Amino acid sequence: MSGRGKAADEPSTHSLETAARKRSRSLAALGYTKPQTYEELRAVLSSGTVHFPKRLRQVAIYLWQNPSDVALGTIAQVAAQAGVQPSTLVRFAQIFGFAGFSDFQNLFKDRMKGSWPETKGGQEKTAEPNADLHFLNGMIGASQAALSRIGNSFDIAAFETMIAHLAAAELIYVIGSKRAFPVTAYLSLTLSQQGVRNVLVDNVGSSALDQVGCITPADAVLAVSFSPYNSITPDLVAVAHERKARIVTITDSTFSPLVRLSDTWLEVVEQDFGGFRPLAASLAVGMALVHGLVSRRTG
Amino acid sequence: MSGRGKAADEPSTHSLETAARKRSRSLAALGYTKPQTYEELRAVLSSGTVHFPKRLRQVAIYLWQNPSDVALGTIAQVAAQAGVQPSTLVRFAQIFGFAGFSDFQNLFKDRMKGSWPETKGGQEKTAEPNADLHFLNGMIGASQAALSRIGNSFDIAAFETMIAHLAAAELIYVIGSKRAFPVTAYLSLTLSQQGVRNVLVDNVGSSALDQVGCITPADAVLAVSFSPYNSITPDLVAVAHERKARIVTITDSTFSPLVRLSDTWLEVVEQDFGGFRPLAASLAVGMALVHGLVSRRTG
DNA sequence: CTTGTTTTCGAATGATATTTCTATTTTTTG
DNA sequence: CAAAAAATAGAAATATCATTCGAAAACAAG
């Protein structure tokens, strides 16, 4: 919004060397010209001909993924979200031939002006010619339906209790197999990244039973299981239950054998689509659990 | 963007009369409260219960008709386009109970992001009756946004080519680590359940490099990778590339080092929310890939 | 391991945007 | 028609922003 707004180059007598060096680093030397539209910028970025160092690459990725935030925010806000210094953004803009960030930002603003999110119907899908695309759309629909369903009916009390149990635990065992494994794998990864010690019971080397044999009453088990409940998960959770650990469960019906073993459980229904099941809802709930647990422990 | 940001009223001894006069002009006296969302503002404006003098009415009309310009512009630009003084805009905002124009403008910005209430400062975190639930809703929103984004812009040609490559392969190697691992784990499971022989390169026992060392030109690699691209995945894919296998990739930007190694690649952008990323979109695309592959082979 | 280069950081600086305040104009009312 | 009240425009003040620049750090080459 601020800034000089005056053209960049001003080759006075003795600053020729500096100007030359700068220009050699700009894209002009590579035959590029300043992008006039957002699409042009995207094209240049995706061409892959420009190789950025770490921070600038970080900027490029952020711009690529969050154009609307770039358009709406100030340089400080954008820089904070992208995890770089404000000056880095200015450098980035100048490499592309812009006077500064404000100039650069106008690209994003212009792009956005046309697209005010007026509540459009959007469901005008008429007879998909492509079968694969049809399936993809169905999958997307199923995912969104499952997600909406969480928002509508959600057992907040159970959710909070689960977080409390997990937050109080000394060590968290994450258990889930087959279809639930992607969920537990992501949960375990996220927990570790957040500094929460946990054990992913993945049954590599068939060591799962021995692992859960180490559970103590101070531990908690986060189990995820979907129907059909014919995996090893119920057995493992049963052992944990015998060893008096707190058990919290994410499952998809009250008929799950895990329900009667659990201290608290949460129902998350994934809608089946053509024999495939999206895990979107379970993952969202799982992430929320981790977030709640972390804020409970740190805050 | 700028401004004091301090509360408006300061009832000193002798300015009581002025303060009282000002308050009588605000909508608070009429039983209105400060609109929290753009929709609320629109409702108030359209209710017709407030009668504005000429210039303020002019402002209201402009806001109604050009919301995106209000969100993107500075106060000076908006004022010029609406044909009023900047101070008039400030007055208008204050009548509605905002500290100033910037505060007021955030309504429009938030609306444009289609976003959940901004997570800034952390002051409002405590105000939220249930912060955990708030996060869950945000996560759901991010998931759904990512899913919608697929539907809007999707490279069908690349998608079809990927399916063709995979369908033609003798054996499919599925590679992905860290955040991408849940996706590859699910892909591998689903492929196996559908009778498609595949190898999940999970690096258990650090055997990943040896595994990809067995790849032949008749095989295909299905790689999944998200930023930051600092995992082992690029190295593994590079080996596969040397061994002349077909390589198809799901990634989240063109900056992925996998892009130049791949025969075909697909961009799937997962929207970040509070440092967490839902995998809903990637999973949906992955499932669609598997489905397309299976129907190609059997049908 | 050293040297030269590139890249990044962070504070200082210059510029702009936002707000407040006051004089002037317009409207309302007795 | 006159006087008071309200509304507006414009200028001045102030907070915030964007940019620049020098030093430190990371990196690459010899």
XYZ file of C-alpha atoms (C1' of nucleotides) in Angstrom:
658
model
C 0.000 0.000 0.000
C 2.902 2.296 0.619
C 6.267 2.682 -0.942
C 7.909 4.842 -3.463
C 6.064 3.811 -6.499
C 8.868 5.209 -8.590
C 10.657 3.175 -11.198
C 13.426 0.986 -9.899
C 16.438 1.727 -12.020
C 18.265 4.971 -11.863
C 21.680 4.381 -13.338
C 23.684 7.309 -12.097
C 27.303 7.666 -13.075
C 29.116 5.678 -10.463
C 26.441 3.236 -9.395
C 26.609 1.508 -12.731
C 28.391 -1.469 -11.297
C 25.797 -1.987 -8.590
C 22.982 -1.613 -11.037
C 24.588 -4.093 -13.361
C 24.996 -6.640 -10.617
C 21.424 -6.249 -9.566
C 20.174 -6.609 -13.057
C 22.157 -9.747 -13.559
C 20.225 -11.246 -10.673
C 16.900 -10.173 -12.022
C 14.989 -12.223 -14.478
C 15.443 -9.643 -17.194
C 18.847 -11.087 -17.880
C 17.219 -14.440 -18.479
C 14.968 -13.034 -21.123
C 12.009 -12.719 -18.816
C 9.822 -9.701 -18.629
C 7.806 -8.486 -15.697
C 4.602 -10.523 -15.446
C 1.571 -8.415 -16.186
C -1.038 -10.742 -14.784
C -1.289 -13.299 -12.070
C -1.520 -16.038 -14.658
C 1.730 -14.940 -16.206
C 3.391 -15.041 -12.841
C 2.120 -18.530 -12.253
C 3.405 -19.581 -15.631
C 6.858 -18.261 -14.865
C 6.898 -19.910 -11.475
C 5.805 -23.236 -12.820
C 8.153 -23.141 -15.794
C 10.812 -24.439 -13.460
C 13.512 -22.423 -15.156
C 14.115 -20.274 -12.112
C 15.921 -21.823 -9.188
C 15.389 -20.101 -5.870
C 17.376 -20.390 -2.676
C 15.636 -21.620 0.432
C 13.783 -18.574 1.679
C 12.742 -17.381 -1.723
C 11.505 -20.819 -2.601
C 9.526 -20.746 0.623
C 7.967 -17.528 -0.563
C 7.173 -18.957 -3.969
C 5.429 -21.946 -2.445
C 3.403 -19.767 -0.136
C 2.351 -17.469 -2.938
C 1.400 -20.458 -4.997
C -0.761 -21.954 -2.314
C -2.283 -18.895 -0.645
C -2.874 -16.247 -3.278
C -5.877 -14.811 -1.508
C -3.939 -14.160 1.657
C -1.318 -12.357 -0.356
C -3.942 -10.157 -1.942
C -5.668 -9.271 1.306
C -2.829 -8.991 3.787
C -0.120 -6.485 4.529
C 3.472 -7.348 3.884
C 3.982 -8.063 7.568
C 1.065 -10.460 7.728
C 2.077 -12.281 4.591
C 5.681 -12.520 5.735
C 4.666 -13.928 9.101
C 2.453 -16.559 7.558
C 5.048 -17.533 5.011
C 7.662 -17.682 7.735
C 10.063 -15.162 6.252
C 11.132 -11.569 6.799
C 9.186 -8.764 5.136
C 12.294 -7.757 3.288
C 12.473 -11.175 1.732
C 9.143 -10.535 0.093
C 10.424 -7.275 -1.289
C 13.479 -9.002 -2.684
C 11.281 -11.618 -4.270
C 9.122 -8.998 -5.922
C 12.137 -7.112 -7.203
C 13.640 -10.193 -8.767
C 10.562 -10.317 -10.923
C 11.011 -6.718 -11.919
C 8.517 -5.070 -9.648
C 9.279 -1.875 -7.782
C 8.384 -3.501 -4.494
C 5.884 -5.620 -2.690
C 2.963 -3.259 -3.188
C 3.453 -3.281 -6.911
C 3.715 -7.034 -6.870
C 0.656 -7.374 -4.688
C -1.497 -5.558 -7.215
C -1.196 -8.607 -9.420
C -2.989 -10.609 -6.773
C -5.522 -7.908 -6.073
C -6.441 -7.518 -9.691
C -6.913 -11.203 -9.988
C -9.223 -11.197 -7.035
C -11.400 -8.261 -7.971
C -13.542 -10.218 -10.326
C -14.151 -13.084 -8.006
C -16.251 -11.969 -5.100
C -17.522 -15.155 -3.512
C -21.161 -14.592 -4.246
C -23.079 -17.588 -2.987
C -23.377 -19.608 -6.125
C -25.332 -22.798 -6.430
C -22.501 -24.701 -8.031
C -24.321 -28.017 -8.407
C -24.721 -27.821 -12.149
C -22.856 -31.005 -12.919
C -24.547 -32.353 -15.983
C -23.829 -35.859 -17.178
C -20.107 -36.299 -16.743
C -18.731 -37.625 -20.000
C -15.710 -39.053 -18.256
C -16.269 -42.025 -15.981
C -13.096 -41.490 -14.006
C -13.930 -37.883 -13.426
C -17.373 -38.911 -12.359
C -15.910 -41.160 -9.733
C -13.603 -38.422 -8.523
C -16.519 -36.067 -8.112
C -18.407 -38.743 -6.245
C -15.459 -39.235 -3.956
C -15.235 -35.526 -3.322
C -18.934 -35.418 -2.604
C -18.708 -38.303 -0.184
C -15.820 -36.640 1.613
C -17.641 -33.363 1.927
C -20.789 -35.087 3.104
C -18.878 -36.869 5.841
C -17.249 -33.624 6.867
C -20.544 -31.782 7.001
C -21.975 -34.515 9.098
C -19.392 -33.910 11.787
C -20.302 -30.276 11.986
C -23.966 -31.073 12.402
C -23.960 -33.769 15.017
C -20.939 -33.879 17.188
C -20.523 -35.119 20.722
C -18.566 -32.242 22.167
C -18.553 -33.646 25.666
C -16.989 -36.905 24.536
C -14.508 -34.992 22.454
C -13.405 -32.886 25.401
C -13.152 -35.922 27.645
C -10.957 -37.649 25.101
C -8.623 -34.697 25.003
C -8.474 -34.636 28.783
C -7.582 -38.318 28.958
C -4.914 -38.002 26.325
C -3.466 -34.867 27.862
C -3.130 -36.603 31.218
C -1.375 -39.631 29.800
C 2.294 -40.328 30.314
C 2.657 -42.050 26.969
C 0.118 -42.394 24.183
C -0.249 -45.596 22.204
C -1.838 -45.102 18.819
C -3.520 -48.211 17.485
C -5.253 -48.849 14.187
C -4.915 -51.223 11.295
C -6.107 -51.700 7.745
C -8.194 -48.743 6.690
C -7.595 -47.025 9.999
C -3.862 -47.205 9.648
C -3.477 -44.102 7.490
C -5.297 -42.203 10.203
C -3.161 -43.519 13.038
C 0.009 -43.018 11.023
C -0.858 -39.371 10.502
C -1.893 -38.963 14.115
C 1.365 -40.402 15.307
C 3.386 -38.209 12.973
C 1.536 -35.086 14.019
C 1.819 -35.892 17.706
C 5.555 -36.375 17.377
C 5.924 -33.129 15.432
C 4.103 -31.356 18.229
C 6.409 -32.847 20.806
C 3.939 -35.329 22.236
C 5.590 -38.671 22.903
C 3.685 -41.555 21.424
C 3.998 -45.071 20.130
C 2.475 -46.061 16.824
C 1.505 -49.685 17.109
C 2.053 -50.650 13.491
C 2.641 -54.363 13.960
C 5.838 -54.313 11.952
C 7.640 -57.512 12.841
C 4.433 -58.725 14.493
C 5.529 -56.974 17.614
C 2.225 -55.269 18.334
C 1.161 -57.599 21.142
C 4.497 -57.257 22.844
C 4.282 -53.480 22.509
C 0.901 -53.224 24.142
C 2.181 -55.606 26.812
C 4.298 -52.699 28.022
C 1.340 -50.416 28.636
C 0.951 -49.082 32.170
C -2.079 -47.545 33.919
C -0.509 -44.120 33.433
C -0.704 -44.472 29.656
C -3.517 -43.826 27.255
C -4.544 -45.605 24.088
C -5.907 -43.778 21.074
C -7.602 -46.412 18.973
C -9.121 -45.989 15.528
C -11.214 -48.698 13.973
C -13.771 -49.016 11.202
C -16.099 -51.803 10.196
C -15.624 -54.626 9.468
C -13.969 -55.070 12.813
C -11.990 -58.126 11.864
C -8.530 -56.762 12.355
C -6.112 -57.172 15.192
C -7.100 -53.872 16.760
C -9.768 -55.166 19.177
C -7.353 -57.750 20.552
C -4.703 -55.142 21.154
C -7.114 -52.773 22.807
C -8.388 -55.603 24.996
C -4.886 -56.127 26.308
C -4.531 -52.424 26.985
C -7.842 -52.501 28.813
C -6.655 -55.325 31.039
C -3.577 -53.329 31.855
C -5.839 -50.511 33.078
C -4.831 -47.834 30.601
C -7.238 -45.073 29.619
C -8.730 -45.903 26.247
C -10.222 -43.424 23.816
C -11.614 -44.516 20.490
C -12.635 -43.156 17.128
C -14.945 -45.568 15.363
C -17.855 -45.620 12.972
C -20.681 -47.270 14.864
C -21.847 -48.350 18.277
C -21.384 -51.949 17.213
C -17.657 -51.634 17.251
C -16.154 -54.075 19.758
C -13.984 -51.208 20.932
C -16.882 -49.276 22.373
C -17.339 -51.400 25.490
C -13.593 -51.335 26.144
C -13.288 -47.579 25.871
C -13.457 -44.871 28.494
C -14.699 -42.479 25.831
C -15.492 -42.912 22.194
C -16.489 -40.790 19.286
C -18.559 -41.792 16.308
C -17.259 -40.635 12.951
C -19.163 -41.958 9.982
C -17.324 -42.136 6.720
C -19.642 -42.375 3.792
C -18.948 -45.306 1.517
C -18.600 -44.545 -2.160
C -18.244 -47.377 -4.605
C -16.522 -49.544 -2.065
C -13.992 -46.841 -1.294
C -14.081 -44.789 1.824
C -12.663 -41.335 2.175
C -10.942 -40.740 5.482
C -11.449 -37.012 5.448
C -13.741 -36.852 8.455
C -11.620 -39.111 10.626
C -8.503 -37.176 9.781
C -10.135 -33.856 10.571
C -11.346 -35.096 13.933
C -7.954 -36.624 14.592
C -6.151 -33.377 13.887
C -8.551 -31.530 16.141
C -7.803 -34.014 18.890
C -4.087 -33.452 18.544
C -4.547 -29.708 18.509
C -6.705 -29.782 21.597
C -4.259 -32.041 23.380
C -1.299 -29.818 22.590
C -3.024 -26.623 23.653
C -4.129 -28.366 26.840
C -0.584 -29.341 27.661
C 1.230 -26.185 26.668
C -1.368 -23.528 27.425
C -4.178 -0.757 7.781
C -3.031 1.990 10.086
C -4.640 4.156 12.679
C -4.864 4.402 16.385
C -6.891 1.400 17.175
C -7.751 2.867 20.534
C -11.267 3.015 21.874
C -13.315 5.949 20.739
C -14.866 7.528 23.792
C -12.901 9.384 26.401
C -15.430 11.147 28.597
C -13.380 13.819 30.286
C -15.061 16.348 32.511
C -16.189 18.979 30.107
C -16.450 16.950 26.942
C -19.355 15.025 28.334
C -21.744 16.838 26.112
C -19.724 15.981 22.991
C -19.450 12.342 23.947
C -23.133 12.122 24.604
C -23.915 13.675 21.290
C -21.673 11.243 19.492
C -23.167 8.263 21.202
C -26.623 9.334 20.315
C -25.577 9.100 16.683
C -24.221 5.603 16.906
C -26.436 2.652 16.260
C -25.912 1.338 19.762
C -28.550 3.721 20.924
C -30.936 2.183 18.449
C -30.388 -1.257 19.855
C -27.966 -2.320 17.155
C -24.741 -4.092 17.835
C -21.569 -4.099 15.793
C -21.927 -6.492 12.859
C -19.577 -9.445 13.168
C -19.801 -10.631 9.602
C -20.383 -9.155 6.198
C -23.752 -10.844 6.039
C -24.831 -9.139 9.236
C -23.806 -5.806 7.835
C -25.781 -6.423 4.695
C -28.805 -7.346 6.757
C -28.609 -4.116 8.696
C -28.170 -2.056 5.557
C -31.050 -3.673 3.776
C -33.353 -3.545 6.770
C -34.028 0.068 5.948
C -34.289 1.021 9.577
C -31.332 3.354 9.355
C -31.715 6.610 7.474
C -28.516 8.126 6.253
C -27.842 11.662 5.098
C -26.692 12.164 1.554
C -22.996 11.336 1.693
C -23.373 8.437 4.057
C -26.069 6.985 1.885
C -23.707 7.329 -1.025
C -21.189 5.296 0.952
C -23.722 2.629 1.800
C -24.670 2.219 -1.831
C -21.072 1.933 -2.899
C -20.308 -0.659 -0.261
C -23.321 -2.609 -1.350
C -22.331 -2.622 -4.960
C -18.562 -2.920 -4.803
C -17.649 -5.078 -1.843
C -14.518 -6.456 -3.459
C -13.104 -3.009 -4.091
C -13.657 -2.180 -0.463
C -11.788 -5.293 0.586
C -8.842 -4.720 -1.726
C -8.407 -0.955 -1.711
C -7.054 1.637 0.671
C -9.341 4.136 2.291
C -8.212 6.778 -0.170
C -8.981 4.616 -3.182
C -12.361 3.591 -1.867
C -13.232 7.165 -0.978
C -12.275 8.397 -4.412
C -14.321 5.766 -6.168
C -17.303 6.334 -3.931
C -16.981 10.069 -4.453
C -16.601 11.038 -0.828
C -13.897 12.113 1.567
C -11.863 9.503 3.437
C -13.118 10.906 6.683
C -16.654 10.154 5.620
C -15.787 6.509 5.421
C -14.349 6.633 8.899
C -17.500 8.251 10.193
C -19.570 5.619 8.506
C -17.562 2.842 10.087
C -17.751 4.431 13.497
C -21.509 4.751 13.316
C -21.586 0.981 13.102
C -19.412 0.665 16.145
C -16.069 0.016 14.517
C -12.884 1.659 15.696
C -12.217 2.956 12.227
C -12.093 2.070 8.581
C -9.455 -0.631 8.923
C -11.505 -2.464 11.479
C -14.534 -2.157 9.269
C -12.619 -3.321 6.233
C -11.685 -6.595 7.900
C -15.298 -7.624 7.530
C -14.888 -7.473 3.790
C -11.503 -9.135 3.812
C -12.678 -12.029 5.908
C -15.595 -12.503 3.626
C -13.293 -12.704 0.665
C -11.182 -15.391 2.139
C -14.364 -17.348 2.634
C -12.637 -17.906 5.841
C -13.069 -18.774 9.404
C -12.537 -15.858 11.798
C -8.964 -14.718 11.708
C -6.667 -16.343 14.233
C -4.666 -13.313 15.161
C -3.127 -12.112 18.347
C -4.518 -14.939 20.367
C -6.612 -12.548 22.368
C -9.804 -13.981 21.054
C -8.772 -17.536 21.746
C -9.841 -17.221 25.334
C -13.017 -15.471 24.331
C -14.016 -18.493 22.285
C -16.287 -20.606 24.477
C -14.869 -23.767 23.002
C -11.546 -23.337 21.265
C -11.254 -27.018 20.417
C -14.545 -27.032 18.603
C -13.521 -23.915 16.796
C -10.413 -25.625 15.548
C -12.373 -28.644 14.439
C -14.675 -26.462 12.393
C -11.694 -24.759 10.845
C -10.201 -28.096 9.946
C -13.442 -29.174 8.350
C -13.581 -25.949 6.414
C -10.029 -26.346 5.192
C -10.748 -29.891 4.079
C -13.827 -28.883 2.195
C -12.060 -25.957 0.590
C -9.299 -28.214 -0.647
C -11.854 -30.651 -2.010
C -13.760 -27.930 -3.809
C -10.563 -26.698 -5.310
C -10.030 -30.029 -7.023
C -13.433 -29.896 -8.600
C -12.814 -26.446 -9.984
C -9.404 -26.777 -11.523
C -8.362 -30.260 -12.378
C -5.987 -31.489 -15.005
C -8.043 -34.271 -16.463
C -5.533 -35.072 -19.167
C -2.760 -35.602 -16.662
C -5.072 -37.660 -14.543
C -5.943 -39.953 -17.418
C -2.328 -40.297 -18.425
C -1.410 -41.271 -14.890
C -4.041 -43.977 -14.890
C -2.775 -45.262 -18.221
C 0.794 -45.451 -16.968
C -0.205 -47.230 -13.817
C -2.496 -49.628 -15.627
C 0.295 -50.595 -17.994
C 2.778 -51.298 -15.242
C 3.868 -54.738 -14.234
C 4.362 -53.762 -10.611
C 3.539 -50.497 -8.905
C 5.854 -48.976 -6.327
C 4.125 -46.565 -3.977
C 6.453 -44.015 -2.443
C 5.788 -41.297 0.106
C 7.075 -40.296 3.498
C 6.225 -38.029 6.399
C 2.935 -36.288 5.740
C 2.477 -38.164 2.494
C 2.821 -41.548 4.120
C -0.798 -41.839 5.263
C -1.797 -41.304 1.659
C 0.552 -43.904 0.249
C -0.353 -46.366 2.981
C -3.994 -46.060 2.071
C -3.235 -46.265 -1.631
C -1.225 -49.404 -1.159
C -3.910 -51.004 0.967
C -6.631 -50.169 -1.514
C -4.597 -51.378 -4.459
C -3.978 -54.680 -2.745
C -7.632 -55.063 -1.855
C -8.468 -54.513 -5.493
C -6.022 -57.162 -6.568
C -3.409 -54.794 -7.940
C 0.048 -55.941 -7.008
C 2.089 -53.190 -5.474
C 4.984 -52.435 -3.182
C 4.669 -49.831 -0.464
C 8.097 -48.340 0.018
C 7.812 -47.581 3.704
C 11.497 -47.606 4.591
C 11.012 -50.028 7.456
C 14.427 -51.413 8.222
C 15.893 -48.667 6.011
C 15.387 -50.934 3.065
C 13.798 -48.363 0.808
C 16.841 -47.775 -1.373
C 17.306 -51.497 -1.867
C 13.661 -51.849 -2.747
C 13.722 -49.199 -5.427
C 16.951 -50.767 -6.649
C 14.804 -53.631 -7.878
C 12.653 -51.465 -10.108
C 12.590 -52.363 -13.791
C 11.519 -50.332 -16.819
C 8.286 -52.301 -16.861
C 7.303 -50.949 -13.456
C 5.637 -47.736 -12.440
C 6.171 -45.509 -9.442
C 3.331 -43.676 -7.770
C 4.949 -40.970 -5.679
C 3.281 -38.581 -3.253
C 5.122 -35.626 -1.782
C 4.242 -32.372 -0.083
C 6.273 -29.338 0.856
C 8.702 -29.061 2.489
C 10.373 -31.514 0.218
C 13.065 -32.531 2.623
C 12.269 -36.195 2.961
C 13.847 -39.210 1.381
C 11.231 -39.372 -1.345
C 13.060 -37.332 -4.015
C 16.139 -39.545 -3.662
C 14.106 -42.698 -4.071
C 12.271 -41.363 -7.070
C 15.554 -40.290 -8.617
C 16.740 -43.882 -8.438
C 13.534 -45.095 -10.008
C 13.986 -42.526 -12.737
C 17.466 -43.790 -13.488
C 16.094 -47.280 -13.757
C 13.709 -46.047 -16.449
C 10.454 -46.743 -14.693
C 7.349 -44.711 -15.459
C 6.875 -42.167 -12.712
C 3.599 -40.515 -11.777
C 3.391 -38.006 -8.973
C 0.896 -36.307 -6.720
C 2.333 -33.174 -5.207
C 1.306 -29.728 -4.055
C 3.284 -27.351 -6.215
C 5.468 -27.179 -9.252
C 8.444 -26.599 -7.010
C 8.468 -30.169 -5.935
C 11.735 -31.762 -7.002
C 9.655 -34.697 -8.163
C 8.087 -32.752 -10.998
C 11.062 -32.863 -13.336
C 11.530 -36.557 -12.672
C 7.949 -37.455 -13.426
C 6.311 -38.586 -16.613
C 3.052 -37.106 -15.374
C 2.152 -35.212 -12.286
C -0.913 -33.814 -10.661
C -1.167 -30.802 -8.416
C -3.269 -31.205 -5.301
C -3.149 -28.267 -2.937
C -4.016 -28.974 0.650
C -4.974 -25.864 2.514
C -3.010 -25.314 5.666
C -4.940 -24.691 8.836
C -3.128 -23.751 12.000
C -0.061 -25.681 10.934
C -2.065 -28.814 10.323
C -2.942 -30.078 6.908
C -5.944 -32.163 6.067
C -5.211 -34.859 3.528
C -8.757 -35.065 2.278
C -8.040 -33.841 -1.235
C -5.020 -36.056 -1.780
C -6.883 -39.091 -0.540
C -9.841 -38.408 -2.775
C -7.625 -38.060 -5.824
C -5.712 -41.153 -4.820
C -8.857 -43.215 -4.517
C -10.009 -41.993 -7.887
C -6.689 -43.049 -9.356
C -7.050 -46.527 -7.953
C -10.591 -46.799 -9.187
C -9.662 -45.675 -12.663
C -6.749 -48.062 -12.752
C -8.863 -51.015 -11.680
C -11.619 -50.307 -14.170
C -8.989 -49.938 -16.879
C -7.507 -53.328 -16.108
C -10.669 -55.322 -15.546
C -13.136 -53.645 -17.821
C 40.292 -25.175 5.743
C 40.154 -20.655 3.717
C 38.274 -17.220 0.737
C 34.867 -15.058 -1.905
C 30.108 -14.987 -2.961
C 25.334 -15.326 -2.199
C 21.608 -15.072 0.831
C 19.289 -13.738 4.890
C 18.244 -10.958 8.766
C 16.964 -6.851 11.407
C 17.015 -2.122 12.393
C 16.647 2.514 10.454
C 14.344 5.343 7.196
C 11.258 7.429 4.256
C 6.584 7.339 2.716
C 1.658 6.433 3.028
C -2.660 5.545 5.082
C -5.802 6.375 8.674
C -7.726 9.084 11.957
C -8.862 13.382 14.430
C -10.104 17.994 14.534
C -12.021 22.386 13.019
C -14.055 25.608 9.867
C -17.679 25.782 6.607
C -21.846 24.524 4.469
C -26.283 22.566 4.611
C -30.437 21.406 6.832
C -33.936 21.815 10.213
C -36.871 24.271 13.381
C -39.077 27.962 15.975
C -36.402 34.601 8.130
C -33.093 33.704 11.652
C -30.727 30.703 14.690
C -29.353 26.271 16.099
C -28.078 21.728 14.940
C -26.131 18.450 11.927
C -23.245 17.052 8.296
C -19.394 17.565 5.411
C -14.800 18.662 3.495
C -10.226 19.461 4.084
C -6.006 19.861 6.581
C -2.992 18.352 10.304
C -1.320 14.775 13.266
C -0.046 10.131 14.141
C 0.340 5.334 13.671
C 1.661 1.898 10.554
C 3.651 0.202 6.521
C 7.036 -0.740 2.784
C 11.595 -0.269 1.593
C 16.486 0.141 1.954
C 20.918 -0.871 3.631
C 24.709 -2.834 6.228
C 26.210 -6.676 8.846
C 26.057 -11.498 9.814
C 25.345 -16.079 8.297
C 25.236 -19.708 5.021
C 27.065 -21.539 1.073
C 30.220 -22.786 -2.645
C 34.638 -23.016 -4.824
C 39.438 -23.577 -4.622
